[in-house]
mmCIF file with all atom_site columns, C-alpha atoms in Angstrom:
data_model
loop_
_atom_site.group_PDB
_atom_site.id
_atom_site.type_symbol
_atom_site.label_atom_id
_atom_site.label_alt_id
_atom_site.label_comp_id
_atom_site.label_asym_id
_atom_site.label_entity_id
_atom_site.label_seq_id
_atom_site.pdbx_PDB_ins_code
_atom_site.Cartn_x
_atom_site.Cartn_y
_atom_site.Cartn_z
_atom_site.occupancy
_atom_site.B_iso_or_equiv
_atom_site.pdbx_formal_charge
_atom_site.auth_seq_id
_atom_site.auth_comp_id
_atom_site.auth_asym_id
_atom_site.auth_atom_id
_atom_site.pdbx_PDB_model_num
ATOM 1   C CA . VAL A 1 1   ? 0.000   0.000   0.000   1.00 43.00 ? 1387 VAL A CA 1
ATOM 2   C CA . ASP A 1 2   ? 1.535   3.313   -1.058  1.00 52.00 ? 1388 ASP A CA 1
ATOM 3   C CA . CYS A 1 3   ? 1.245   5.717   1.853   1.00 52.00 ? 1389 CYS A CA 1
ATOM 4   C CA . GLY A 1 4   ? 2.741   8.807   0.199   1.00 52.00 ? 1390 GLY A CA 1
ATOM 5   C CA . ILE A 1 5   ? 5.251   9.498   2.971   1.00 53.00 ? 1391 ILE A CA 1
ATOM 6   C CA . SER A 1 6   ? 8.684   10.723  1.872   1.00 56.00 ? 1392 SER A CA 1
ATOM 7   C CA . ILE A 1 7   ? 11.500  9.004   3.730   1.00 55.00 ? 1393 ILE A CA 1
ATOM 8   C CA . PRO A 1 8   ? 14.864  10.781  4.004   1.00 51.00 ? 1394 PRO A CA 1
ATOM 9   C CA . ASP A 1 9   ? 18.027  9.139   2.692   1.00 55.00 ? 1395 ASP A CA 1
ATOM 10  C CA . ASP A 1 10  ? 20.397  7.436   5.132   1.00 54.00 ? 1396 ASP A CA 1
ATOM 11  C CA . ALA A 1 11  ? 22.810  10.369  4.847   1.00 53.00 ? 1397 ALA A CA 1
ATOM 12  C CA . ASP A 1 12  ? 20.067  12.766  6.009   1.00 56.00 ? 1398 ASP A CA 1
ATOM 13  C CA . CYS A 1 13  ? 19.215  10.754  9.141   1.00 60.00 ? 1399 CYS A CA 1
ATOM 14  C CA . TYR A 1 14  ? 22.176  11.641  11.364  1.00 60.00 ? 1400 TYR A CA 1
ATOM 15  C CA . GLU A 1 15  ? 24.128  14.763  12.255  1.00 62.00 ? 1401 GLU A CA 1
ATOM 16  C CA . GLY A 1 16  ? 27.033  13.332  14.157  1.00 61.00 ? 1402 GLY A CA 1
ATOM 17  C CA . ASN A 1 17  ? 25.454  10.884  16.611  1.00 63.00 ? 1403 ASN A CA 1
ATOM 18  C CA . GLN A 1 18  ? 22.088  12.696  16.748  1.00 66.00 ? 1404 GLN A CA 1
ATOM 19  C CA . LEU A 1 19  ? 19.022  12.039  14.609  1.00 66.00 ? 1405 LEU A CA 1
ATOM 20  C CA . THR A 1 20  ? 18.134  14.935  12.312  1.00 68.00 ? 1406 THR A CA 1
ATOM 21  C CA . ARG A 1 21  ? 14.867  16.851  12.486  1.00 71.00 ? 1407 ARG A CA 1
ATOM 22  C CA . SER A 1 22  ? 13.777  15.544  9.068   1.00 71.00 ? 1408 SER A CA 1
ATOM 23  C CA . PHE A 1 23  ? 14.158  11.964  10.293  1.00 72.00 ? 1409 PHE A CA 1
ATOM 24  C CA . LYS A 1 24  ? 12.283  12.706  13.531  1.00 74.00 ? 1410 LYS A CA 1
ATOM 25  C CA . ARG A 1 25  ? 9.480   14.353  11.503  1.00 76.00 ? 1411 ARG A CA 1
ATOM 26  C CA . CYS A 1 26  ? 9.376   11.361  9.189   1.00 76.00 ? 1412 CYS A CA 1
ATOM 27  C CA . LYS A 1 27  ? 9.192   8.977   12.156  1.00 76.00 ? 1413 LYS A CA 1
ATOM 28  C CA . ARG A 1 28  ? 6.330   10.965  13.734  1.00 78.00 ? 1414 ARG A CA 1
ATOM 29  C CA . SER A 1 29  ? 4.537   11.095  10.394  1.00 77.00 ? 1415 SER A CA 1
ATOM 30  C CA . ILE A 1 30  ? 4.825   7.341   9.898   1.00 77.00 ? 1416 ILE A CA 1
ATOM 31  C CA . LEU A 1 31  ? 3.657   6.551   13.425  1.00 77.00 ? 1417 LEU A CA 1
ATOM 32  C CA . SER A 1 32  ? 0.652   8.863   13.151  1.00 75.00 ? 1418 SER A CA 1
ATOM 33  C CA . HIS A 1 33  ? -0.199  7.499   9.699   1.00 71.00 ? 1419 HIS A CA 1
ATOM 34  C CA . ILE A 1 34  ? -0.027  3.880   10.819  1.00 71.00 ? 1420 ILE A CA 1
ATOM 35  C CA . SER A 1 35  ? -2.350  4.559   13.724  1.00 74.00 ? 1421 SER A CA 1
ATOM 36  C CA . CYS A 1 36  ? -5.020  6.332   11.631  1.00 74.00 ? 1422 CYS A CA 1
ATOM 37  C CA . LYS A 1 37  ? -8.179  4.417   10.639  1.00 74.00 ? 1423 LYS A CA 1
ATOM 38  C CA . THR A 1 38  ? -7.659  4.960   6.906   1.00 73.00 ? 1424 THR A CA 1
ATOM 39  C CA . HIS A 1 39  ? -4.295  3.201   6.911   1.00 69.00 ? 1425 HIS A CA 1
ATOM 40  C CA . VAL A 1 40  ? -5.613  0.250   8.895   1.00 69.00 ? 1426 VAL A CA 1
ATOM 41  C CA . LYS A 1 41  ? -8.628  -0.039  6.576   1.00 75.00 ? 1427 LYS A CA 1
ATOM 42  C CA . ASN A 1 42  ? -6.525  0.200   3.388   1.00 72.00 ? 1428 ASN A CA 1
ATOM 43  C CA . TYR A 1 43  ? -3.984  -2.253  4.733   1.00 73.00 ? 1429 TYR A CA 1
ATOM 44  C CA . SER A 1 44  ? -6.667  -4.802  5.616   1.00 75.00 ? 1430 SER A CA 1
ATOM 45  C CA . GLU A 1 45  ? -8.309  -4.384  2.196   1.00 76.00 ? 1431 GLU A CA 1
ATOM 46  C CA . ALA A 1 46  ? -4.959  -4.908  0.482   1.00 76.00 ? 1432 ALA A CA 1
ATOM 47  C CA . SER A 1 47  ? -4.328  -7.999  2.615   1.00 78.00 ? 1433 SER A CA 1
ATOM 48  C CA . GLU A 1 48  ? -7.752  -9.408  1.741   1.00 82.00 ? 1434 GLU A CA 1
ATOM 49  C CA . LEU A 1 49  ? -7.145  -8.821  -1.980  1.00 81.00 ? 1435 LEU A CA 1
ATOM 50  C CA . GLU A 1 50  ? -3.766  -10.518 -1.699  1.00 84.00 ? 1436 GLU A CA 1
ATOM 51  C CA . ILE A 1 51  ? -5.340  -13.541 -0.007  1.00 86.00 ? 1437 ILE A CA 1
ATOM 52  C CA . ILE A 1 52  ? -8.053  -13.734 -2.684  1.00 87.00 ? 1438 ILE A CA 1
ATOM 53  C CA . GLU A 1 53  ? -5.420  -13.562 -5.442  1.00 89.00 ? 1439 GLU A CA 1
ATOM 54  C CA . LYS A 1 54  ? -3.358  -16.330 -3.806  1.00 90.00 ? 1440 LYS A CA 1
ATOM 55  C CA . ARG A 1 55  ? -6.457  -18.538 -3.581  1.00 89.00 ? 1441 ARG A CA 1
ATOM 56  C CA . ARG A 1 56  ? -7.278  -17.877 -7.236  1.00 87.00 ? 1442 ARG A CA 1
ATOM 57  C CA . LEU A 1 57  ? -3.733  -18.740 -8.320  1.00 90.00 ? 1443 LEU A CA 1
ATOM 58  C CA . ALA A 1 58  ? -3.791  -21.933 -6.256  1.00 90.00 ? 1444 ALA A CA 1
ATOM 59  C CA . LYS A 1 59  ? -7.115  -22.903 -7.839  1.00 87.00 ? 1445 LYS A CA 1
ATOM 60  C CA . GLU A 1 60  ? -5.732  -22.279 -11.345 1.00 86.00 ? 1446 GLU A CA 1
ATOM 61  C CA . GLU A 1 61  ? -2.637  -24.328 -10.538 1.00 88.00 ? 1447 GLU A CA 1
ATOM 62  C CA . GLN A 1 62  ? -4.906  -27.160 -9.382  1.00 87.00 ? 1448 GLN A CA 1
ATOM 63  C CA . ALA A 1 63  ? -6.774  -26.972 -12.716 1.00 85.00 ? 1449 ALA A CA 1
ATOM 64  C CA . ARG A 1 64  ? -3.493  -27.096 -14.681 1.00 85.00 ? 1450 ARG A CA 1
ATOM 65  C CA . VAL A 1 65  ? -2.341  -30.152 -12.741 1.00 87.00 ? 1451 VAL A CA 1
ATOM 66  C CA . THR A 1 66  ? -5.706  -31.878 -13.224 1.00 86.00 ? 1452 THR A CA 1
ATOM 67  C CA . LEU A 1 67  ? -5.669  -31.317 -16.990 1.00 86.00 ? 1453 LEU A CA 1
ATOM 68  C CA . ALA A 1 68  ? -2.006  -32.311 -17.282 1.00 86.00 ? 1454 ALA A CA 1
ATOM 69  C CA . MET A 1 69  ? -2.707  -35.565 -15.430 1.00 88.00 ? 1455 MET A CA 1
ATOM 70  C CA . LEU A 1 70  ? -5.654  -36.226 -17.742 1.00 87.00 ? 1456 LEU A CA 1
ATOM 71  C CA . MET A 1 71  ? -3.516  -35.653 -20.844 1.00 86.00 ? 1457 MET A CA 1
ATOM 72  C CA . TYR A 1 72  ? -0.642  -37.744 -19.478 1.00 87.00 ? 1458 TYR A CA 1
ATOM 73  C CA . THR A 1 73  ? -3.027  -40.621 -18.782 1.00 88.00 ? 1459 THR A CA 1
ATOM 74  C CA . MET A 1 74  ? -4.464  -40.332 -22.290 1.00 87.00 ? 1460 MET A CA 1
ATOM 75  C CA . VAL A 1 75  ? -1.006  -40.416 -23.871 1.00 85.00 ? 1461 VAL A CA 1
ATOM 76  C CA . LYS A 1 76  ? 0.078   -43.339 -21.709 1.00 86.00 ? 1462 LYS A CA 1
ATOM 77  C CA . ASN A 1 77  ? -3.044  -45.319 -22.654 1.00 88.00 ? 1463 ASN A CA 1
ATOM 78  C CA . HIS A 1 78  ? -2.837  -44.326 -26.357 1.00 87.00 ? 1464 HIS A CA 1
ATOM 79  C CA . ASP A 1 79  ? -6.307  -42.769 -26.270 1.00 86.00 ? 1465 ASP A CA 1
ATOM 80  C CA . SER A 1 80  ? -7.721  -40.560 -29.006 1.00 84.00 ? 1466 SER A CA 1
ATOM 81  C CA . TYR A 1 81  ? -7.245  -36.804 -28.689 1.00 81.00 ? 1467 TYR A CA 1
ATOM 82  C CA . ARG A 1 82  ? -10.914 -36.367 -29.582 1.00 82.00 ? 1468 ARG A CA 1
ATOM 83  C CA . SER A 1 83  ? -11.933 -38.013 -26.317 1.00 84.00 ? 1469 SER A CA 1
ATOM 84  C CA . TYR A 1 84  ? -10.117 -35.251 -24.380 1.00 84.00 ? 1470 TYR A CA 1
ATOM 85  C CA . GLU A 1 85  ? -12.985 -32.756 -24.736 1.00 84.00 ? 1471 GLU A CA 1
ATOM 86  C CA . ASP A 1 86  ? -15.493 -35.316 -23.450 1.00 82.00 ? 1472 ASP A CA 1
ATOM 87  C CA . ARG A 1 87  ? -13.297 -36.159 -20.488 1.00 86.00 ? 1473 ARG A CA 1
ATOM 88  C CA . VAL A 1 88  ? -12.848 -32.485 -19.605 1.00 85.00 ? 1474 VAL A CA 1
ATOM 89  C CA . THR A 1 89  ? -16.631 -32.087 -19.741 1.00 84.00 ? 1475 THR A CA 1
ATOM 90  C CA . CYS A 1 90  ? -17.059 -35.046 -17.386 1.00 85.00 ? 1476 CYS A CA 1
ATOM 91  C CA . LEU A 1 91  ? -14.509 -33.552 -14.998 1.00 83.00 ? 1477 LEU A CA 1
ATOM 92  C CA . TYR A 1 92  ? -16.293 -30.199 -15.194 1.00 83.00 ? 1478 TYR A CA 1
ATOM 93  C CA . LEU A 1 93  ? -19.558 -31.844 -14.190 1.00 81.00 ? 1479 LEU A CA 1
ATOM 94  C CA . THR A 1 94  ? -17.916 -33.690 -11.296 1.00 83.00 ? 1480 THR A CA 1
ATOM 95  C CA . PRO A 1 95  ? -18.567 -31.862 -8.014  1.00 79.00 ? 1481 PRO A CA 1
ATOM 96  C CA . GLY A 1 96  ? -15.416 -30.502 -6.376  1.00 78.00 ? 1482 GLY A CA 1
ATOM 97  C CA . VAL A 1 97  ? -13.253 -30.680 -9.503  1.00 81.00 ? 1483 VAL A CA 1
ATOM 98  C CA . TYR A 1 98  ? -12.159 -27.378 -11.041 1.00 79.00 ? 1484 TYR A CA 1
ATOM 99  C CA . VAL A 1 99  ? -10.824 -27.514 -14.601 1.00 78.00 ? 1485 VAL A CA 1
ATOM 100 C CA . GLY A 1 100 ? -10.366 -23.809 -15.287 1.00 75.00 ? 1486 GLY A CA 1
ATOM 101 C CA . GLU A 1 101 ? -11.327 -21.837 -18.355 1.00 74.00 ? 1487 GLU A CA 1
ATOM 102 C CA . MET A 1 102 ? -8.544  -22.692 -20.826 1.00 76.00 ? 1488 MET A CA 1
ATOM 103 C CA . ASN A 1 103 ? -6.987  -25.647 -22.680 1.00 72.00 ? 1489 ASN A CA 1
ATOM 104 C CA . HIS A 1 104 ? -10.201 -27.605 -23.136 1.00 78.00 ? 1490 HIS A CA 1
ATOM 105 C CA . SER A 1 105 ? -10.043 -28.158 -26.899 1.00 77.00 ? 1491 SER A CA 1
ATOM 106 C CA . ARG A 1 106 ? -8.810  -31.263 -28.688 1.00 77.00 ? 1492 ARG A CA 1
ATOM 107 C CA . SER A 1 107 ? -5.787  -29.303 -29.977 1.00 81.00 ? 1493 SER A CA 1
ATOM 108 C CA . THR A 1 108 ? -4.361  -29.122 -26.448 1.00 84.00 ? 1494 THR A CA 1
ATOM 109 C CA . PRO A 1 109 ? -3.181  -32.763 -26.036 1.00 86.00 ? 1495 PRO A CA 1
ATOM 110 C CA . PRO A 1 110 ? -0.965  -32.754 -29.162 1.00 86.00 ? 1496 PRO A CA 1
ATOM 111 C CA . GLU A 1 111 ? 0.683   -29.544 -27.941 1.00 88.00 ? 1497 GLU A CA 1
ATOM 112 C CA . PHE A 1 112 ? 1.137   -31.148 -24.514 1.00 86.00 ? 1498 PHE A CA 1
ATOM 113 C CA . VAL A 1 113 ? 2.793   -34.183 -26.127 1.00 86.00 ? 1499 VAL A CA 1
ATOM 114 C CA . ARG A 1 114 ? 5.204   -31.957 -28.091 1.00 88.00 ? 1500 ARG A CA 1
ATOM 115 C CA . THR A 1 115 ? 6.113   -30.033 -24.956 1.00 88.00 ? 1501 THR A CA 1
ATOM 116 C CA . MET A 1 116 ? 6.472   -33.213 -22.926 1.00 85.00 ? 1502 MET A CA 1
ATOM 117 C CA . ASN A 1 117 ? 8.741   -34.631 -25.639 1.00 88.00 ? 1503 ASN A CA 1
ATOM 118 C CA . LYS A 1 118 ? 10.976  -31.530 -25.569 1.00 91.00 ? 1504 LYS A CA 1
ATOM 119 C CA . VAL A 1 119 ? 11.254  -31.618 -21.776 1.00 89.00 ? 1505 VAL A CA 1
ATOM 120 C CA . LEU A 1 120 ? 12.061  -35.338 -21.689 1.00 88.00 ? 1506 LEU A CA 1
ATOM 121 C CA . ARG A 1 121 ? 14.665  -35.001 -24.464 1.00 90.00 ? 1507 ARG A CA 1
ATOM 122 C CA . GLY A 1 122 ? 16.284  -32.090 -22.678 1.00 89.00 ? 1508 GLY A CA 1
ATOM 123 C CA . SER A 1 123 ? 16.459  -33.932 -19.373 1.00 88.00 ? 1509 SER A CA 1
ATOM 124 C CA . MET A 1 124 ? 17.806  -37.091 -21.067 1.00 89.00 ? 1510 MET A CA 1
ATOM 125 C CA . LEU A 1 125 ? 20.483  -35.118 -22.927 1.00 88.00 ? 1511 LEU A CA 1
ATOM 126 C CA . SER A 1 126 ? 21.598  -33.512 -19.683 1.00 84.00 ? 1512 SER A CA 1
ATOM 127 C CA . TYR A 1 127 ? 22.493  -36.975 -18.352 1.00 80.00 ? 1513 TYR A CA 1
ATOM 128 C CA . LEU A 1 128 ? 24.581  -37.911 -21.415 1.00 74.00 ? 1514 LEU A CA 1
#
């Protein structure tokens, strides 16, 4: 949360062993700002938005893992790419399973296979 308080540079904080007036003013300003209701309200709103964003990202990551597992299973079992859309639909209709908004078409598994092939080749070549 941007508070709009200007903080003096380190060089401006001390005159000899004493704190400068600009630093003391800054410290008073920060302490009074932190204790005001607006700061507390804005800080809590920002924290809530951050928590919501983290939950959304975790949910999207769960959807990516679910779809990747589905595609991996299809490739391992030599299933048709056309069946992918039907399986995603079944997962979507399953309570408690989130599949996201993207990568639901039948063109996704071939792209996944190409990417998986590149990753596996790269990791195998690193061992040679």
